[in-house]
Amino acid sequence: MTQEGRLRIGIMGGTFDPIHMGHLILAECAYEQYHLDGILFLPSGNPPHKRERTDGASDEERLAMVSLAISGNPHFILENDEMEHEGYSYTYATLERLKSRHPDTDYYFIIGADSLQSFDTWRRPDIICKYCSLLAAVRDESPMEDLRRQAEKLSDQFGAKIFFLDTPNIDISSTDLRGRCRLNLSLRYYVPEPVRKYIEEKGIYKKVPAAKDDHYGKI
Ligand code: ATP
Ligand code: MG
């Protein structure tokens, strides 16, 4: 998969609003299963597909939460490249910058099943595929068959190099966690403890009242 002497770095990109155990387990599985040298956590600056976010944390808060979540793991590294750039952040442009700074590194972009399914709607998938391999994980019980079919399609269309991760299906999403916060439900065990405390102290995700169809906790 790669040449001798080159660094193998995983990239865990996301909005991380907030970062949760699903992201962390995914990154750790990728690190172990593909013998990576480290994982960059790359919080997206202003992701084009989430422009209308109104109930989220600020960029600084998302950055702080990622920092708290990964501290203590020596092979997890914060990469704030996208936050340093004005305007919308695009993965292809970030990869171009990383690759020009580190030409001797092979990058592995870690991606959940939902993102793999919508990958062809991302800006310049061809450039992304040129600069990195994709490590894909199941999510929401998505059938492996569908993932393999999508992987084949992306490989024909963009020359994507896609490898699969063997991960448990972790049924956690940031959207669900924001919903729990609005309803004063605990995030204990869904996010690392320092992240839970930070969210609580700052009152993040409580700024917007619970939506009528918010079902968390109404069991
Ligand atoms: P939101 O609900 O706000 O979209 P999210 O939980 O999907 O948040 P993101 O920051 O959007 O988190 O996700 C970043 C990446 O991590 C994406 O590739 C996504 O598919 C993947 N991911 C997030 N949560 C999981 C999970 N529980 N299992 C597998 N992949 C996940
Ligand atoms: Mg998402």
Short mmCIF file of C-alpha atoms and ligand atoms in Angstrom, two decimals:
data_model
loop_
_atom_site.label_atom_id
_atom_site.label_comp_id
_atom_site.label_asym_id
_atom_site.label_seq_id
_atom_site.Cartn_x
_atom_site.Cartn_y
_atom_site.Cartn_z
CA MET A 1 0.00 0.00 0.00
CA THR A 2 2.91 2.34 0.60
CA GLN A 3 6.64 2.71 0.08
CA GLU A 4 9.36 2.16 2.71
CA GLY A 5 10.30 5.15 4.81
CA ARG A 6 7.14 7.16 4.17
CA LEU A 7 4.97 8.36 7.02
CA ARG A 8 1.44 6.96 7.17
CA ILE A 9 -0.96 9.48 8.64
CA GLY A 10 -4.71 9.14 9.14
CA ILE A 11 -6.99 12.15 8.94
CA MET A 12 -10.16 12.23 10.99
CA GLY A 13 -12.12 15.14 9.57
CA GLY A 14 -15.42 16.31 10.97
CA THR A 15 -17.52 19.11 12.32
CA PHE A 16 -17.06 17.61 15.79
CA ASP A 17 -20.06 19.48 17.15
CA PRO A 18 -19.39 17.88 19.60
CA ILE A 19 -16.65 15.26 19.19
CA HIS A 20 -17.89 11.92 20.59
CA MET A 21 -16.79 8.34 21.30
CA GLY A 22 -17.81 7.27 17.77
CA HIS A 23 -15.14 9.56 16.26
CA LEU A 24 -12.50 8.46 18.76
CA ILE A 25 -13.12 4.71 18.39
CA LEU A 26 -13.10 5.08 14.61
CA ALA A 27 -9.75 6.88 14.67
CA GLU A 28 -8.20 4.38 17.06
CA CYS A 29 -9.39 1.43 14.93
CA ALA A 30 -7.84 3.03 11.84
CA TYR A 31 -4.58 3.61 13.69
CA GLU A 32 -4.40 -0.04 14.78
CA GLN A 33 -5.69 -1.76 11.69
CA TYR A 34 -3.66 0.16 9.09
CA HIS A 35 -0.49 0.56 11.20
CA LEU A 36 -0.60 4.32 10.96
CA ASP A 37 2.02 6.58 12.53
CA GLY A 38 -0.55 9.06 13.84
CA ILE A 39 -4.00 10.53 13.33
CA LEU A 40 -4.69 14.18 12.59
CA PHE A 41 -8.00 15.46 13.94
CA LEU A 42 -9.15 18.09 11.50
CA PRO A 43 -12.14 20.14 12.65
CA SER A 44 -13.79 21.67 9.60
CA GLY A 45 -13.75 25.45 9.48
CA ASN A 46 -17.07 26.27 7.92
CA PRO A 47 -18.24 23.15 6.14
CA PRO A 48 -20.22 23.85 2.98
CA HIS A 49 -22.83 21.21 3.78
CA LYS A 50 -23.51 22.62 7.25
CA ARG A 51 -23.73 26.34 6.47
CA GLU A 52 -27.10 26.73 8.09
CA ARG A 53 -26.01 25.50 11.52
CA THR A 54 -27.72 27.58 14.22
CA ASP A 55 -27.66 25.30 17.23
CA GLY A 56 -23.95 24.54 17.25
CA ALA A 57 -20.83 25.42 19.20
CA SER A 58 -18.48 28.16 18.01
CA ASP A 59 -15.31 27.28 16.10
CA GLU A 60 -13.26 27.96 19.23
CA GLU A 61 -15.47 25.69 21.32
CA ARG A 62 -15.28 22.85 18.77
CA LEU A 63 -11.52 23.21 18.69
CA ALA A 64 -11.32 23.19 22.48
CA MET A 65 -13.49 20.06 22.69
CA VAL A 66 -11.33 18.18 20.19
CA SER A 67 -8.25 19.23 22.09
CA LEU A 68 -9.69 17.98 25.39
CA ALA A 69 -10.85 14.72 23.81
CA ILE A 70 -7.52 13.72 22.30
CA SER A 71 -5.16 14.93 25.00
CA GLY A 72 -3.43 11.97 26.60
CA ASN A 73 -3.29 9.96 23.38
CA PRO A 74 0.20 10.54 21.97
CA HIS A 75 -0.71 9.47 18.43
CA PHE A 76 -3.73 11.77 18.15
CA ILE A 77 -2.80 15.25 16.90
CA LEU A 78 -4.92 18.37 16.46
CA GLU A 79 -4.65 19.93 12.99
CA ASN A 80 -6.37 23.30 12.83
CA ASP A 81 -5.50 24.09 9.22
CA GLU A 82 -9.15 24.51 8.22
CA MET A 83 -9.95 26.88 11.06
CA GLU A 84 -7.05 29.14 10.11
CA HIS A 85 -8.53 29.75 6.69
CA GLU A 86 -11.20 32.31 6.02
CA GLY A 87 -14.36 31.23 4.21
CA TYR A 88 -15.64 27.75 3.56
CA SER A 89 -13.41 24.77 4.07
CA TYR A 90 -13.01 22.14 1.41
CA THR A 91 -11.28 18.83 2.07
CA TYR A 92 -9.56 18.82 -1.34
CA ALA A 93 -7.91 22.21 -0.65
CA THR A 94 -6.79 21.13 2.82
CA LEU A 95 -5.24 17.97 1.38
CA GLU A 96 -3.45 20.00 -1.27
CA ARG A 97 -1.91 22.17 1.44
CA LEU A 98 -0.96 19.19 3.63
CA LYS A 99 0.55 17.31 0.72
CA SER A 100 2.63 20.29 -0.42
CA ARG A 101 3.93 20.74 3.12
CA HIS A 102 4.61 16.99 3.62
CA PRO A 103 5.24 15.33 0.25
CA ASP A 104 6.73 12.26 1.94
CA THR A 105 3.58 11.43 3.86
CA ASP A 106 0.84 9.08 2.70
CA TYR A 107 -2.56 10.21 3.95
CA TYR A 108 -5.53 8.01 4.87
CA PHE A 109 -8.80 9.87 5.19
CA ILE A 110 -11.13 8.19 7.69
CA ILE A 111 -14.78 8.32 6.77
CA GLY A 112 -18.07 6.91 8.08
CA ALA A 113 -20.54 5.11 5.81
CA ASP A 114 -22.84 8.14 5.52
CA SER A 115 -19.95 10.28 4.26
CA LEU A 116 -18.81 7.59 1.84
CA GLN A 117 -22.33 7.48 0.37
CA SER A 118 -22.33 11.24 -0.23
CA PHE A 119 -18.66 11.46 -1.20
CA ASP A 120 -19.39 12.20 -4.87
CA THR A 121 -21.18 15.42 -3.82
CA TRP A 122 -18.01 16.74 -2.15
CA ARG A 123 -16.01 19.38 -4.01
CA ARG A 124 -13.35 17.81 -6.30
CA PRO A 125 -13.49 14.14 -5.24
CA ASP A 126 -10.89 13.43 -7.94
CA ILE A 127 -8.29 15.58 -6.16
CA ILE A 128 -9.12 14.05 -2.78
CA CYS A 129 -8.62 10.57 -4.26
CA LYS A 130 -5.34 11.60 -5.83
CA TYR A 131 -3.91 12.73 -2.49
CA CYS A 132 -5.17 10.09 -0.10
CA SER A 133 -6.71 6.68 0.40
CA LEU A 134 -10.07 6.39 2.13
CA LEU A 135 -10.63 4.20 5.19
CA ALA A 136 -14.35 3.55 5.44
CA ALA A 137 -16.38 2.36 8.43
CA VAL A 138 -19.91 1.10 8.82
CA ARG A 139 -22.51 3.34 10.43
CA ASP A 140 -26.21 3.07 11.25
CA GLU A 141 -26.21 -0.62 10.34
CA SER A 142 -25.57 0.31 6.71
CA PRO A 143 -25.25 -3.01 4.84
CA MET A 144 -21.66 -3.87 3.91
CA GLU A 145 -22.97 -4.75 0.46
CA ASP A 146 -24.02 -1.09 -0.14
CA LEU A 147 -20.66 0.16 1.03
CA ARG A 148 -18.77 -2.18 -1.29
CA ARG A 149 -20.94 -1.13 -4.22
CA GLN A 150 -20.31 2.56 -3.46
CA ALA A 151 -16.57 1.88 -3.10
CA GLU A 152 -16.48 0.24 -6.52
CA LYS A 153 -18.36 3.15 -8.04
CA LEU A 154 -15.98 5.72 -6.53
CA SER A 155 -12.99 3.75 -7.61
CA ASP A 156 -14.25 3.61 -11.23
CA GLN A 157 -15.27 7.26 -11.23
CA PHE A 158 -12.38 8.92 -9.39
CA GLY A 159 -9.70 6.24 -9.00
CA ALA A 160 -10.49 6.12 -5.28
CA LYS A 161 -8.41 3.74 -3.18
CA ILE A 162 -10.85 2.58 -0.52
CA PHE A 163 -10.14 0.19 2.35
CA PHE A 164 -12.58 -0.94 5.00
CA LEU A 165 -12.31 -0.65 8.74
CA ASP A 166 -13.48 -3.36 11.06
CA THR A 167 -15.40 -1.35 13.66
CA PRO A 168 -18.43 -1.94 15.82
CA ASN A 169 -21.51 -0.07 14.70
CA ILE A 170 -21.46 2.83 17.15
CA ASP A 171 -24.88 4.38 17.21
CA ILE A 172 -23.87 7.90 18.32
CA SER A 173 -24.13 11.13 16.36
CA SER A 174 -23.39 14.73 17.27
CA THR A 175 -26.92 15.63 16.21
CA ASP A 176 -28.34 13.22 18.81
CA LEU A 177 -26.00 14.59 21.47
CA ARG A 178 -27.04 18.19 20.79
CA GLY A 179 -30.63 17.01 21.17
CA ARG A 180 -29.82 15.38 24.50
CA CYS A 181 -28.21 18.59 25.77
CA ARG A 182 -31.23 20.67 24.88
CA LEU A 183 -33.34 18.31 26.95
CA ASN A 184 -30.90 18.40 29.89
CA LEU A 185 -30.00 14.75 29.41
CA SER A 186 -26.53 13.57 30.30
CA LEU A 187 -23.69 13.10 27.81
CA ARG A 188 -21.83 10.89 30.28
CA TYR A 189 -20.07 8.01 28.41
CA TYR A 190 -21.05 9.42 25.02
CA VAL A 191 -18.15 11.90 25.08
CA PRO A 192 -14.89 11.94 27.09
CA GLU A 193 -15.48 13.30 30.60
CA PRO A 194 -13.48 16.56 30.11
CA VAL A 195 -15.59 17.30 27.02
CA ARG A 196 -18.80 16.64 28.96
CA LYS A 197 -17.71 19.03 31.71
CA TYR A 198 -16.70 21.71 29.19
CA ILE A 199 -20.09 21.54 27.45
CA GLU A 200 -21.88 21.72 30.78
CA GLU A 201 -19.82 24.61 32.18
CA LYS A 202 -20.24 26.67 29.02
CA GLY A 203 -23.89 25.76 28.53
CA ILE A 204 -23.23 24.85 24.90
CA TYR A 205 -26.23 23.48 22.93
CA LYS A 206 -28.72 24.94 25.37
CA LYS A 207 -29.01 28.20 23.48
CA VAL A 208 -31.69 26.88 21.15
CA PRO A 209 -34.92 25.53 22.68
CA ALA A 210 -35.77 21.87 22.05
CA ALA A 211 -37.54 21.35 18.74
CA LYS A 212 -41.09 19.98 18.81
CA ASP A 213 -39.94 16.73 17.25
CA ASP A 214 -36.95 16.32 19.58
CA HIS A 215 -37.54 12.77 20.79
CA TYR A 216 -34.56 12.19 23.04
CA GLY A 217 -35.54 11.24 26.54
CA LYS A 218 -39.20 10.75 25.72
CA ILE A 219 -38.97 7.02 26.21
P1 ATP B 1 -23.65 15.38 12.85
O1 ATP B 1 -24.76 14.56 13.41
O2 ATP B 1 -23.60 16.80 13.34
O3 ATP B 1 -23.52 15.26 11.34
P2 ATP B 1 -21.65 13.31 13.24
O4 ATP B 1 -21.85 12.50 14.47
O5 ATP B 1 -22.08 12.74 11.93
O6 ATP B 1 -22.28 14.75 13.46
P3 ATP B 1 -19.38 14.48 11.98
O7 ATP B 1 -18.47 15.47 12.62
O8 ATP B 1 -20.37 14.93 10.97
O9 ATP B 1 -20.14 13.70 13.18
O10 ATP B 1 -18.57 13.24 11.38
C1 ATP B 1 -17.24 13.23 11.01
C2 ATP B 1 -16.90 11.89 10.38
O11 ATP B 1 -17.06 10.84 11.35
C3 ATP B 1 -17.81 11.49 9.21
O12 ATP B 1 -17.02 10.81 8.23
C4 ATP B 1 -18.82 10.55 9.84
O13 ATP B 1 -19.32 9.61 8.89
C5 ATP B 1 -17.95 9.85 10.88
N1 ATP B 1 -18.73 9.40 12.05
C6 ATP B 1 -19.28 10.18 13.00
N2 ATP B 1 -19.91 9.43 13.93
C7 ATP B 1 -19.74 8.14 13.54
C8 ATP B 1 -20.18 6.89 14.09
N3 ATP B 1 -20.92 6.83 15.19
N4 ATP B 1 -19.82 5.76 13.41
C9 ATP B 1 -19.08 5.81 12.27
N5 ATP B 1 -18.65 6.96 11.72
C10 ATP B 1 -18.98 8.12 12.33
MG MG B 2 -22.24 13.93 10.18
#
